[in-house]
Amino acid sequence: MDDYLVNINGELFLGPEAKISVFDRGFLYGDSIYEATRTFNKKAFRLNLHLDRLFFSAEKIDMPLTYTRKELIAEVEKTISASAHKDASIRIVVTRGTNSEISLNPKFAEKNNLVIFLKPIKPNPSSWLSEGVSMIFHHKSQSLSGAFAKTGNYQENMLAHKAAVEKEAYDAFMVNSDGHITEATTSNAWIIKDNILYTPPLDDGLLGGITRLALIEMSQAQLLPIPLVLKSLSTDDFIKADECFITSTMRNLVPVTKIEGRPVGDGRPGTLTLRLLSLYLDFAHKD
Amino acid sequence: MDDYLVNINGELFLGPEAKISVFDRGFLYGDSIYEATRTFNKKAFRLNLHLDRLFFSAEKIDMPLTYTRKELIAEVEKTISASAHKDASIRIVVTRGTNSEISLNPKFAEKNNLVIFLKPIKPNPSSWLSEGVSMIFHHKSQSLSGAFAKTGNYQENMLAHKAAVEKEAYDAFMVNSDGHITEATTSNAWIIKDNILYTPPLDDGLLGGITRLALIEMSQAQLLPIPLVLKSLSTDDFIKADECFITSTMRNLVPVTKIEGRPVGDGRPGTLTLRLLSLYLDFAHKD
C-alpha cells in the first residue's frame, strides 16, 4: 500500500497511514458503494459517467449522499493534483457513515465517509495480449436484485475469484440462477461468434461497466467492424465462442483464451478482439 | 461510540479513537466474520459456543484464522478486564486482514485483523414485555448458501431493518425464496401454536443463534413446559400463530405482538412466551 495516496473526507494520507473508524458502516456491514476509474495524463477518465453510476448505486441501496457531485469532483481532482503520477487508478468509496452505536439502523450515521485511493497504474502484462487469460465459471448464490449497485459487499465475487486462482485461472465468469453469464468478478464479459459481438444485457443482473458502455457507444457510432448484440448468453455460448474477452476501465480489453481448461477458438487471443482493443484505445484517448 | 472500549489486534482504544486501515478487507469488501455475545458479571456468556461458530463461519468463507482460540479468548478477557462494566455487550470481528494492494485476491492479506467492541449493556425497554414489538416481512434477494456464516455482508439485513423502521415496526422477518421465514435481521424467529413451540430448521438458511440453541438444549433437558419442533414455517404460520417471539443473546426473548400491522393472537405478549423468558433467564444465569 506504500504507493497509494488516500483522501479521507478531504484529508490526504499516505497509504499506510490511511485509517477509518471501526464504527464506519462500510467496515461493520459492507454498507458502502464505490467506483473505479483511471487518469490519462492527470485527467480522470469519464468521471461524470462514474459519478452517475455512484448516484445510481446510492439510490439502489437507499443511501443519502451527503457529498454533492461538485464536492466529489473537487476531492478527486485534489487527490490527482497531490500525486506526481500522470496515469493512475482511482477508487472512490462512499460509506453510509460512522455509526454512533453498533446498530443496523442507518439513523446512527449522520454523514458519509468518502475515501479516494490513487496509485500509479501498471500496464497490463504483455502475456495478456500474446497468450490471453483463462477463466472458470462460478454459479452465483445471490439473486439478481442486488447486482446493479456497486456496493462494498464483494464476498461472493472474492470467493469466485479465489476459486479461479486456485484452479490457476485468471478469473471467474459469474453465472446467474437462469444459467446465464452475467459478468466476471470485476469486469464485463464478451464473446464473438460468426463475426457478431455479444455481451449480456443489464437485465441478466450485472453492473453496466463504463468500458462496456464505451463499446456500445462505438457500435452506435459505427466505429466497430462487426455488429454488437445484447443477448443473454449461456456457459455453452462462451465455451463454443470463436473469441472471448473481458473489459474493465483499468485493464481495457483482455483476451480470454481458455475457459474451464478448454481453449476458446484456436486458443490464441482473437484477431477481432485485438482489433477491438486497438479501436477502443484510440477512442478512449480521444475522449 | 463514547461508551465503547475497542481492542484492535491486542491494543485497547476508546471508541472515538479506534481506527482501522482503509485497506482492511472488511472495509473494502465486507470480507469479515463476527460474533456478538455479552458478559454477566464480567464473564463472557457461552464464549466457547460463539467461538465454535466463528471458526465455522471462517471455514464457510474459506478464511484462514491466524488467531488461535486461546488467543481470541485471551483478547476477549483482556477487554473485559480493562472495562469497569460488569454486564456488557461484546462484538468480536475478524477480517481476512489488511491488503497490501486493492485486489479481491486474498493473497494480498497476510494476517487477520481482530476487533473487539465492548460497551455496557442496556436493559431491554420495559415496553417490550408489557406491549411486545411489531414486525414486517422482508423477502430475501439472497439465496441460502451464504446465510450460515456470520459475515460482514449485512447490507440486505440493513435494508430490511430500515424498511421495518420506516413502517414503524421494530424489525423484519426474512423470507427465503421458498416462502419460508428464516430469521429476523439480527435474531431468531419463533412461534407457538396449539401449545407447541416452533422455530425454523437451519436448512431453511439461517444463522443458528446461541439463544436458539439454549432453548433447544432446554427442551432436550425437559426444562420447557411445551414441546419444541423444528419445522419450516410460512408467513401464514406466523400471522396465524397464537404467540410469537424473537431471541438474541443481547435481548433474550422479545415478544412479537404485531406482524405487518396485524395483532398476533390477542395482540398482547404471550403467556407462554413470558414463561419461556423467565425459564431462559434462570438457565442463562446458572450457565
Coordinates of C-alpha atoms in Angstrom, one line a residue:
Chain A
M1 CA 0.0 0.0 0.0
D2 CA 3.1 2.2 0.1
D3 CA 2.5 3.6 -3.4
Y4 CA -1.1 4.7 -2.6
L5 CA -2.3 8.2 -1.8
V6 CA -5.6 8.2 0.1
N7 CA -8.0 11.1 0.5
I8 CA -10.3 10.6 3.6
N9 CA -13.1 13.1 3.8
G10 CA -10.8 15.7 2.2
E11 CA -7.6 15.0 4.1
L12 CA -4.7 13.4 2.3
F13 CA -2.7 10.4 3.7
L14 CA 0.0 8.0 2.5
G15 CA -1.4 4.5 2.2
P16 CA 0.0 3.0 5.4
E17 CA -1.4 6.0 7.5
A18 CA -4.9 6.0 6.0
K19 CA -7.3 4.8 8.7
I20 CA -11.0 4.9 9.3
S21 CA -13.2 4.4 12.4
V22 CA -14.1 0.8 13.2
F23 CA -17.6 2.2 13.6
D24 CA -17.8 3.0 9.9
R25 CA -20.7 1.2 8.4
G26 CA -18.6 0.0 5.5
F27 CA -16.4 -1.8 7.9
L28 CA -19.2 -3.1 10.1
Y29 CA -21.7 -4.1 7.4
G30 CA -20.2 -3.7 3.9
D31 CA -22.6 -0.7 3.8
S32 CA -20.8 1.3 1.1
I33 CA -20.7 1.9 -2.7
Y34 CA -17.7 2.6 -4.9
E35 CA -16.4 3.4 -8.4
A36 CA -13.1 2.7 -10.0
T37 CA -11.7 4.8 -12.8
R38 CA -8.3 5.9 -14.0
T39 CA -6.5 9.0 -15.2
F40 CA -4.9 9.6 -18.5
N41 CA -2.4 12.4 -18.2
K42 CA -3.8 13.6 -14.8
K43 CA -7.4 13.7 -16.2
A44 CA -10.0 11.3 -14.7
F45 CA -11.5 9.2 -17.5
R46 CA -15.2 9.6 -17.8
L47 CA -15.6 10.7 -14.2
N48 CA -19.1 12.0 -14.8
L49 CA -20.3 8.6 -16.0
H50 CA -18.7 7.0 -12.9
L51 CA -20.4 9.5 -10.7
D52 CA -23.7 8.9 -12.5
R53 CA -23.4 5.3 -11.6
L54 CA -22.3 6.2 -8.0
F55 CA -25.5 8.2 -7.6
F56 CA -27.5 5.3 -9.1
S57 CA -25.9 2.8 -6.7
A58 CA -26.7 5.2 -3.7
E59 CA -30.3 5.3 -4.8
K60 CA -30.4 1.5 -5.2
I61 CA -29.3 0.9 -1.6
D62 CA -31.3 3.9 -0.3
M63 CA -28.1 5.7 0.9
P64 CA -28.4 9.5 1.2
L65 CA -25.3 11.1 -0.3
T66 CA -24.1 14.0 1.8
Y67 CA -21.5 14.9 -0.8
T68 CA -22.6 16.8 -3.9
R69 CA -21.3 15.9 -7.3
K70 CA -19.3 19.1 -7.3
E71 CA -17.7 18.2 -4.0
L72 CA -16.9 14.7 -5.2
I73 CA -15.2 16.0 -8.4
A74 CA -13.3 18.6 -6.3
E75 CA -12.0 15.8 -4.0
V76 CA -11.0 13.6 -6.9
E77 CA -9.2 16.5 -8.6
K78 CA -7.5 17.4 -5.3
T79 CA -6.2 13.8 -5.0
I80 CA -4.9 13.8 -8.6
S81 CA -3.2 17.1 -8.2
A82 CA -1.4 16.0 -5.0
S83 CA 0.1 13.0 -6.8
A84 CA 3.0 13.1 -9.2
H85 CA 1.6 10.3 -11.3
K86 CA 0.1 11.1 -14.7
D87 CA -1.6 7.7 -15.2
A88 CA -3.2 6.4 -12.1
S89 CA -6.0 4.2 -10.9
I90 CA -8.6 5.8 -8.8
R91 CA -11.1 4.1 -6.4
I92 CA -13.9 6.2 -4.9
V93 CA -15.6 4.6 -1.9
V94 CA -18.6 6.2 -0.2
T95 CA -19.9 4.6 3.0
R96 CA -23.2 5.4 4.7
G97 CA -21.0 6.9 7.5
T98 CA -19.7 6.3 11.0
N99 CA -22.2 4.9 13.5
S100 CA -22.5 6.4 16.9
E101 CA -23.9 2.9 18.1
I102 CA -23.4 -0.5 16.7
S103 CA -26.8 -1.0 15.1
L104 CA -28.1 -1.8 11.6
N105 CA -30.3 1.2 11.9
P106 CA -28.8 3.8 9.5
K107 CA -30.1 6.7 11.7
F108 CA -26.9 6.2 13.8
A109 CA -24.8 7.5 10.9
E110 CA -25.1 11.2 10.2
K111 CA -22.9 11.8 7.1
N112 CA -21.0 9.7 4.6
N113 CA -17.3 8.8 4.7
L114 CA -15.6 9.4 1.4
V115 CA -12.3 7.6 0.7
I116 CA -10.4 8.0 -2.5
F117 CA -7.5 5.7 -3.3
L118 CA -5.0 6.7 -6.0
K119 CA -2.0 4.7 -7.2
P120 CA 0.2 4.7 -10.3
I121 CA -1.4 2.4 -12.9
K122 CA 0.6 -0.6 -14.1
P123 CA 0.4 -1.6 -17.8
N124 CA -1.3 -4.9 -18.4
P125 CA 1.2 -7.8 -18.5
S126 CA 2.2 -8.3 -22.2
S127 CA 1.3 -12.0 -21.9
W128 CA -2.4 -11.0 -21.8
L129 CA -2.1 -9.9 -25.4
S130 CA 0.2 -12.7 -26.6
E131 CA -1.4 -15.6 -24.6
G132 CA -4.7 -14.3 -23.2
V133 CA -6.1 -15.3 -19.8
S134 CA -8.1 -18.3 -18.6
M135 CA -11.4 -18.3 -16.8
I136 CA -13.7 -20.6 -14.8
F137 CA -17.5 -20.4 -14.2
H138 CA -18.9 -19.5 -10.8
H139 CA -22.6 -20.2 -10.2
K140 CA -23.9 -17.3 -8.2
S141 CA -25.7 -17.9 -4.9
Q142 CA -27.1 -14.3 -4.9
S143 CA -30.1 -13.5 -7.0
L144 CA -30.1 -10.5 -9.2
S145 CA -31.7 -7.8 -7.3
G146 CA -28.6 -6.5 -5.7
A147 CA -26.3 -6.8 -8.7
F148 CA -26.9 -3.4 -10.2
A149 CA -25.4 -1.4 -7.5
K150 CA -21.6 -1.3 -6.9
T151 CA -21.5 -1.9 -3.2
G152 CA -18.9 -3.0 -0.6
N153 CA -20.5 -6.5 -0.5
Y154 CA -17.9 -8.3 -2.5
Q155 CA -17.5 -11.5 -0.6
E156 CA -19.1 -13.8 -3.2
N157 CA -17.0 -12.2 -6.0
M158 CA -14.0 -12.7 -3.8
L159 CA -14.8 -16.4 -3.3
A160 CA -15.3 -16.8 -7.1
H161 CA -12.0 -15.1 -7.8
K162 CA -10.2 -17.2 -5.2
A163 CA -11.6 -20.4 -6.7
A164 CA -10.4 -19.3 -10.1
V165 CA -6.9 -18.5 -8.8
E166 CA -6.8 -21.9 -7.0
K167 CA -7.6 -23.6 -10.4
E168 CA -4.8 -21.5 -11.9
A169 CA -7.3 -19.5 -13.9
Y170 CA -7.2 -15.7 -14.2
D171 CA -10.8 -15.0 -13.0
A172 CA -14.3 -16.4 -13.0
F173 CA -17.4 -15.7 -15.0
M174 CA -20.4 -15.4 -12.7
V175 CA -23.5 -17.5 -13.8
N176 CA -26.9 -16.5 -12.5
S177 CA -29.8 -18.8 -11.5
D178 CA -31.1 -18.9 -15.0
G179 CA -27.7 -20.3 -16.2
H180 CA -26.8 -17.0 -17.9
I181 CA -23.3 -15.5 -17.7
T182 CA -23.6 -12.0 -16.1
E183 CA -20.0 -10.7 -15.8
A184 CA -16.6 -11.6 -14.4
T185 CA -15.8 -10.8 -10.8
T186 CA -14.7 -7.2 -11.6
S187 CA -15.2 -6.8 -15.4
N188 CA -17.8 -7.3 -18.1
A189 CA -18.0 -10.4 -20.3
W190 CA -18.0 -10.6 -24.2
I191 CA -17.9 -13.2 -26.9
I192 CA -17.6 -13.1 -30.7
K193 CA -19.4 -15.8 -32.7
D194 CA -19.7 -15.8 -36.5
N195 CA -18.5 -12.2 -36.7
I196 CA -21.0 -10.9 -34.2
L197 CA -20.0 -9.3 -30.9
Y198 CA -22.2 -10.3 -27.9
T199 CA -22.5 -9.2 -24.3
P200 CA -25.3 -9.9 -21.8
P201 CA -28.0 -7.3 -21.2
L202 CA -28.2 -5.5 -17.9
D203 CA -31.4 -7.4 -17.1
D204 CA -29.4 -10.5 -16.6
G205 CA -28.1 -8.9 -13.4
L206 CA -24.8 -7.2 -13.9
L207 CA -23.1 -4.0 -13.4
G208 CA -23.0 -1.8 -16.5
G209 CA -19.3 -1.2 -16.9
I210 CA -18.1 2.1 -18.3
T211 CA -15.9 0.3 -20.9
R212 CA -18.9 -1.8 -21.8
L213 CA -20.8 1.4 -22.4
A214 CA -18.0 2.8 -24.5
L215 CA -18.1 -0.2 -26.8
I216 CA -21.9 0.1 -27.1
E217 CA -21.4 3.8 -28.0
M218 CA -18.7 2.9 -30.5
S219 CA -21.1 0.5 -32.1
Q220 CA -23.9 3.1 -32.4
A221 CA -21.4 5.5 -33.9
Q222 CA -20.5 2.7 -36.5
L223 CA -16.9 2.6 -35.2
L224 CA -16.8 -1.2 -34.8
P225 CA -16.0 -3.6 -37.6
I226 CA -18.8 -6.1 -36.6
P227 CA -22.3 -5.7 -35.2
L228 CA -22.9 -5.7 -31.4
V229 CA -25.9 -7.6 -30.0
L230 CA -27.0 -7.5 -26.3
K231 CA -28.2 -11.1 -25.6
S232 CA -28.5 -13.5 -22.7
L233 CA -25.6 -16.0 -23.0
S234 CA -25.1 -19.4 -21.6
T235 CA -21.9 -21.1 -20.4
D236 CA -22.2 -23.1 -23.6
D237 CA -22.2 -19.9 -25.7
F238 CA -19.0 -19.0 -24.0
I239 CA -17.4 -22.4 -24.5
K240 CA -18.3 -22.5 -28.2
A241 CA -17.4 -18.9 -28.9
D242 CA -14.9 -18.0 -31.6
E243 CA -13.4 -15.4 -29.4
C244 CA -13.9 -14.2 -25.9
F245 CA -12.7 -11.2 -23.8
I246 CA -13.4 -9.1 -20.7
T247 CA -13.5 -5.4 -20.3
S248 CA -12.7 -3.1 -17.4
T249 CA -11.7 0.6 -17.0
M250 CA -8.4 -0.4 -15.6
R251 CA -7.5 -3.2 -18.0
N252 CA -9.3 -2.2 -21.2
L253 CA -9.9 -5.4 -23.2
V254 CA -8.3 -8.6 -22.1
P255 CA -8.4 -11.7 -24.4
V256 CA -9.8 -14.8 -22.8
T257 CA -8.2 -17.9 -24.4
K258 CA -9.2 -20.7 -22.0
I259 CA -12.5 -21.4 -20.1
E260 CA -12.7 -24.2 -17.6
G261 CA -9.5 -25.6 -19.0
R262 CA -10.7 -25.7 -22.7
P263 CA -9.4 -23.4 -25.4
V264 CA -11.6 -20.7 -26.8
G265 CA -11.5 -20.9 -30.6
D266 CA -7.9 -21.8 -31.5
G267 CA -6.7 -20.9 -28.0
R268 CA -5.0 -17.7 -29.1
P269 CA -6.1 -14.1 -28.5
G270 CA -8.7 -13.4 -31.2
T271 CA -7.9 -11.3 -34.2
L272 CA -11.1 -9.3 -33.9
T273 CA -10.6 -9.0 -30.1
L274 CA -7.2 -7.4 -30.7
R275 CA -8.7 -5.1 -33.4
L276 CA -11.4 -4.0 -31.0
L277 CA -8.8 -3.3 -28.3
S278 CA -6.9 -1.1 -30.6
L279 CA -10.0 0.8 -31.7
Y280 CA -11.1 1.2 -28.1
L281 CA -7.7 2.6 -27.1
D282 CA -8.0 5.2 -29.9
F283 CA -11.5 6.1 -28.8
A284 CA -10.5 6.3 -25.1
H285 CA -7.6 8.6 -25.7
K286 CA -9.6 10.9 -27.8
D287 CA -12.4 11.0 -25.3
Chain B
M1 CA -19.5 5.5 20.4
D2 CA -18.1 7.3 23.5
D3 CA -19.0 4.4 25.9
Y4 CA -17.3 1.7 23.8
L5 CA -13.9 0.2 24.6
V6 CA -12.3 -1.3 21.5
N7 CA -9.5 -3.9 21.2
I8 CA -7.7 -3.8 17.9
N9 CA -5.2 -6.7 17.5
G10 CA -4.5 -6.6 21.2
E11 CA -4.3 -2.8 21.7
L12 CA -7.1 -1.0 23.6
F13 CA -8.7 2.2 22.4
L14 CA -11.6 4.4 23.5
G15 CA -14.4 4.2 20.9
P16 CA -13.7 7.5 19.1
E17 CA -10.0 6.7 18.7
A18 CA -10.5 3.2 17.4
K19 CA -9.4 3.1 13.7
I20 CA -8.5 0.5 11.1
S21 CA -6.6 0.7 7.8
V22 CA -8.8 1.6 4.8
F23 CA -7.0 -1.4 3.1
D24 CA -8.7 -3.7 5.6
R25 CA -10.7 -6.3 3.6
G26 CA -13.6 -5.9 5.9
F27 CA -13.8 -2.2 4.9
L28 CA -13.1 -2.9 1.2
Y29 CA -15.2 -6.0 0.6
G30 CA -17.2 -6.9 3.7
D31 CA -14.7 -9.7 3.9
S32 CA -15.1 -10.4 7.7
I33 CA -16.9 -12.6 10.2
Y34 CA -18.2 -11.7 13.6
E35 CA -19.9 -12.9 16.8
A36 CA -21.9 -11.0 19.4
T37 CA -22.1 -12.1 23.0
R38 CA -22.5 -10.5 26.4
T39 CA -21.0 -10.7 29.9
F40 CA -22.8 -11.5 33.1
N41 CA -20.7 -10.2 36.0
K42 CA -17.6 -9.9 33.9
K43 CA -17.8 -13.4 32.4
A44 CA -18.5 -13.8 28.7
F45 CA -21.6 -15.8 28.2
R46 CA -21.1 -19.1 26.2
L47 CA -17.9 -17.7 24.7
N48 CA -16.8 -21.2 23.5
L49 CA -20.0 -21.7 21.6
H50 CA -19.6 -18.3 19.9
L51 CA -16.0 -19.2 19.0
D52 CA -17.2 -22.5 17.6
R53 CA -19.5 -20.6 15.3
L54 CA -16.7 -18.1 14.5
F55 CA -14.5 -21.0 13.4
F56 CA -17.4 -22.4 11.4
S57 CA -18.0 -19.1 9.7
A58 CA -14.3 -18.8 8.8
E59 CA -14.4 -22.2 7.2
K60 CA -17.6 -21.3 5.3
I61 CA -15.9 -18.3 3.6
D62 CA -12.6 -20.1 3.4
M63 CA -10.8 -17.6 5.7
P64 CA -7.7 -18.8 7.4
L65 CA -7.8 -17.8 11.1
T66 CA -4.4 -16.5 12.2
Y67 CA -5.6 -16.2 15.8
T68 CA -5.9 -19.3 17.8
R69 CA -8.9 -20.0 20.1
K70 CA -6.7 -19.4 23.1
E71 CA -5.5 -16.0 21.8
L72 CA -9.1 -15.0 21.0
I73 CA -10.2 -15.9 24.5
A74 CA -7.2 -14.0 26.0
E75 CA -8.1 -10.9 24.0
V76 CA -11.8 -11.0 25.0
E77 CA -10.8 -11.4 28.6
K78 CA -8.3 -8.6 28.4
T79 CA -11.0 -6.3 27.0
I80 CA -13.5 -7.4 29.8
S81 CA -10.8 -6.8 32.5
A82 CA -10.0 -3.3 31.1
S83 CA -13.6 -2.2 31.4
A84 CA -15.4 -1.3 34.7
H85 CA -18.7 -2.7 33.4
K86 CA -19.9 -6.0 34.8
D87 CA -22.7 -6.5 32.2
A88 CA -21.5 -5.6 28.8
S89 CA -22.2 -6.5 25.2
I90 CA -19.2 -7.8 23.2
R91 CA -18.8 -7.9 19.4
I92 CA -15.9 -9.9 18.0
V93 CA -15.0 -9.0 14.4
V94 CA -12.3 -10.9 12.5
T95 CA -11.4 -9.7 9.0
R96 CA -9.3 -11.5 6.5
G97 CA -6.7 -8.8 7.0
T98 CA -5.2 -5.7 5.6
N99 CA -4.5 -5.8 1.8
S100 CA -1.1 -4.6 0.5
E101 CA -2.9 -3.9 -2.9
I102 CA -6.5 -3.2 -3.7
S103 CA -7.4 -6.6 -5.1
L104 CA -10.0 -9.3 -4.5
N105 CA -7.2 -11.8 -4.3
P106 CA -6.9 -12.8 -0.6
K107 CA -3.1 -13.4 -1.1
F108 CA -2.6 -9.7 -0.5
A109 CA -3.7 -10.0 3.1
E110 CA -1.2 -11.8 5.4
K111 CA -2.9 -12.0 8.7
N112 CA -6.4 -11.3 10.2
N113 CA -7.4 -8.1 11.9
L114 CA -9.2 -8.7 15.2
V115 CA -11.5 -6.0 16.5
I116 CA -13.4 -6.5 19.8
F117 CA -16.1 -3.9 20.8
L118 CA -17.3 -3.8 24.4
K119 CA -20.0 -1.5 25.9
P120 CA -22.2 -1.5 28.9
I121 CA -25.4 -3.4 28.1
K122 CA -28.7 -1.6 28.4
P123 CA -31.7 -3.5 29.8
N124 CA -34.5 -4.1 27.3
P125 CA -37.2 -1.4 27.3
S126 CA -39.9 -2.4 29.7
S127 CA -42.5 -1.9 26.9
W128 CA -41.1 -5.0 25.2
L129 CA -42.6 -7.1 28.0
S130 CA -45.8 -5.1 28.5
E131 CA -46.6 -4.4 24.8
G132 CA -44.3 -6.6 22.7
V133 CA -42.8 -5.4 19.4
S134 CA -44.1 -5.3 15.8
M135 CA -42.5 -6.9 12.7
I136 CA -42.8 -6.9 9.0
F137 CA -41.8 -9.5 6.4
H138 CA -38.8 -9.0 4.1
H139 CA -38.5 -11.2 1.0
K140 CA -34.8 -12.0 0.7
S141 CA -33.0 -11.4 -2.6
Q142 CA -30.1 -13.6 -1.5
S143 CA -30.3 -17.3 -1.7
L144 CA -29.4 -19.5 1.2
S145 CA -25.8 -20.5 0.6
G146 CA -24.3 -17.6 2.3
A147 CA -26.7 -17.5 5.2
F148 CA -25.0 -19.8 7.6
A149 CA -21.9 -17.8 8.1
K150 CA -22.0 -14.6 10.2
T151 CA -20.2 -12.2 7.8
G152 CA -19.7 -8.5 7.4
N153 CA -22.1 -8.6 4.4
Y154 CA -25.2 -7.1 6.2
Q155 CA -26.5 -4.7 3.6
E156 CA -29.6 -6.7 2.8
N157 CA -30.4 -7.1 6.5
M158 CA -29.8 -3.4 7.0
L159 CA -32.3 -2.6 4.2
A160 CA -34.9 -5.0 5.7
H161 CA -34.4 -3.4 9.1
K162 CA -34.6 0.1 7.6
A163 CA -37.9 -0.8 5.8
A164 CA -39.3 -2.1 9.1
V165 CA -38.4 1.1 11.0
E166 CA -39.9 3.2 8.2
K167 CA -43.2 1.3 8.6
E168 CA -42.9 1.9 12.4
A169 CA -42.2 -1.7 13.1
Y170 CA -39.5 -3.0 15.3
D171 CA -37.8 -5.3 12.8
A172 CA -38.3 -7.6 9.8
F173 CA -38.6 -11.4 9.4
M174 CA -36.6 -12.5 6.5
V175 CA -38.4 -14.8 4.0
N176 CA -36.4 -17.1 1.7
S177 CA -37.2 -17.9 -1.9
D178 CA -39.3 -20.9 -0.8
G179 CA -41.6 -18.6 1.1
H180 CA -40.2 -19.8 4.5
I181 CA -39.3 -17.5 7.4
T182 CA -35.6 -17.8 8.2
E183 CA -34.9 -15.3 11.0
A184 CA -35.2 -11.7 11.9
T185 CA -32.4 -9.3 10.8
T186 CA -30.3 -10.0 13.9
S187 CA -32.3 -12.6 15.9
N188 CA -34.0 -16.0 15.5
A189 CA -37.8 -16.4 15.0
W190 CA -40.2 -18.5 17.0
I191 CA -44.0 -19.1 17.1
I192 CA -46.3 -21.0 19.5
K193 CA -49.4 -22.7 18.0
D194 CA -51.7 -25.0 19.9
N195 CA -49.2 -25.3 22.8
I196 CA -46.3 -26.3 20.5
L197 CA -43.2 -24.2 20.1
Y198 CA -41.8 -23.9 16.6
T199 CA -38.6 -22.4 15.0
P200 CA -37.3 -23.0 11.5
P201 CA -34.5 -25.6 10.9
L202 CA -31.0 -24.5 9.9
D203 CA -31.6 -25.9 6.4
D204 CA -34.0 -23.0 5.6
G205 CA -30.9 -20.8 5.6
L206 CA -30.4 -19.1 8.9
L207 CA -27.8 -18.5 11.5
G208 CA -28.1 -20.9 14.4
G209 CA -28.3 -18.4 17.3
I210 CA -26.8 -19.2 20.7
T211 CA -30.0 -18.4 22.5
R212 CA -31.9 -20.6 19.9
L213 CA -29.5 -23.4 20.8
A214 CA -30.1 -22.8 24.5
L215 CA -33.8 -23.2 24.1
I216 CA -33.2 -26.4 22.1
E217 CA -31.0 -27.7 24.9
M218 CA -33.6 -26.8 27.5
S219 CA -36.2 -28.7 25.5
Q220 CA -33.9 -31.8 25.4
A221 CA -33.3 -31.5 29.1
Q222 CA -37.2 -31.3 29.6
L223 CA -37.0 -27.9 31.1
L224 CA -39.6 -26.4 28.8
P225 CA -43.4 -26.6 29.5
I226 CA -44.3 -27.4 25.9
P227 CA -42.7 -29.4 23.1
L228 CA -40.3 -27.8 20.7
V229 CA -40.5 -28.7 17.0
L230 CA -38.0 -27.6 14.2
K231 CA -40.1 -27.0 11.1
S232 CA -40.2 -24.8 8.0
L233 CA -42.7 -22.0 8.7
S234 CA -44.6 -19.8 6.2
T235 CA -45.6 -16.2 6.6
D236 CA -49.1 -17.5 7.2
D237 CA -47.9 -19.7 10.1
F238 CA -46.5 -16.5 11.7
I239 CA -49.6 -14.5 11.0
K240 CA -51.9 -17.2 12.5
A241 CA -49.7 -18.1 15.4
D242 CA -51.0 -17.9 19.0
E243 CA -47.8 -16.3 20.2
C244 CA -44.6 -15.1 18.5
F245 CA -41.2 -14.0 19.8
I246 CA -37.6 -13.5 18.7
T247 CA -34.4 -14.5 20.5
S248 CA -30.9 -12.9 20.6
T249 CA -28.0 -13.1 23.0
M250 CA -28.3 -9.4 23.8
R251 CA -32.1 -9.2 24.1
N252 CA -33.0 -12.7 25.3
L253 CA -36.7 -13.3 24.3
V254 CA -38.7 -10.4 22.9
P255 CA -42.5 -10.9 22.5
V256 CA -43.7 -10.0 19.0
T257 CA -47.3 -8.8 19.2
K258 CA -47.9 -7.4 15.7
I259 CA -46.8 -8.6 12.2
E260 CA -47.5 -6.5 9.1
G261 CA -49.9 -4.4 11.2
R262 CA -52.0 -7.3 12.4
P263 CA -52.1 -8.5 16.0
V264 CA -50.5 -11.9 16.9
G265 CA -53.1 -13.8 18.9
D266 CA -54.8 -11.3 21.2
G267 CA -52.1 -8.7 20.5
R268 CA -50.6 -9.0 23.9
P269 CA -47.2 -10.6 24.9
G270 CA -48.0 -14.3 25.1
T271 CA -48.3 -16.1 28.5
L272 CA -46.1 -18.9 27.3
T273 CA -43.6 -16.5 25.8
L274 CA -43.2 -14.8 29.1
R275 CA -42.9 -18.1 31.0
L276 CA -40.2 -19.2 28.5
L277 CA -38.3 -15.9 29.0
S278 CA -38.3 -16.4 32.8
L279 CA -37.1 -20.1 32.4
Y280 CA -34.4 -19.0 29.9
L281 CA -33.1 -16.3 32.3
D282 CA -32.8 -18.8 35.1
F283 CA -31.0 -21.2 32.7
A284 CA -28.6 -18.5 31.4
H285 CA -27.7 -17.2 34.8
K286 CA -26.9 -20.7 36.1
D287 CA -24.9 -21.5 32.9

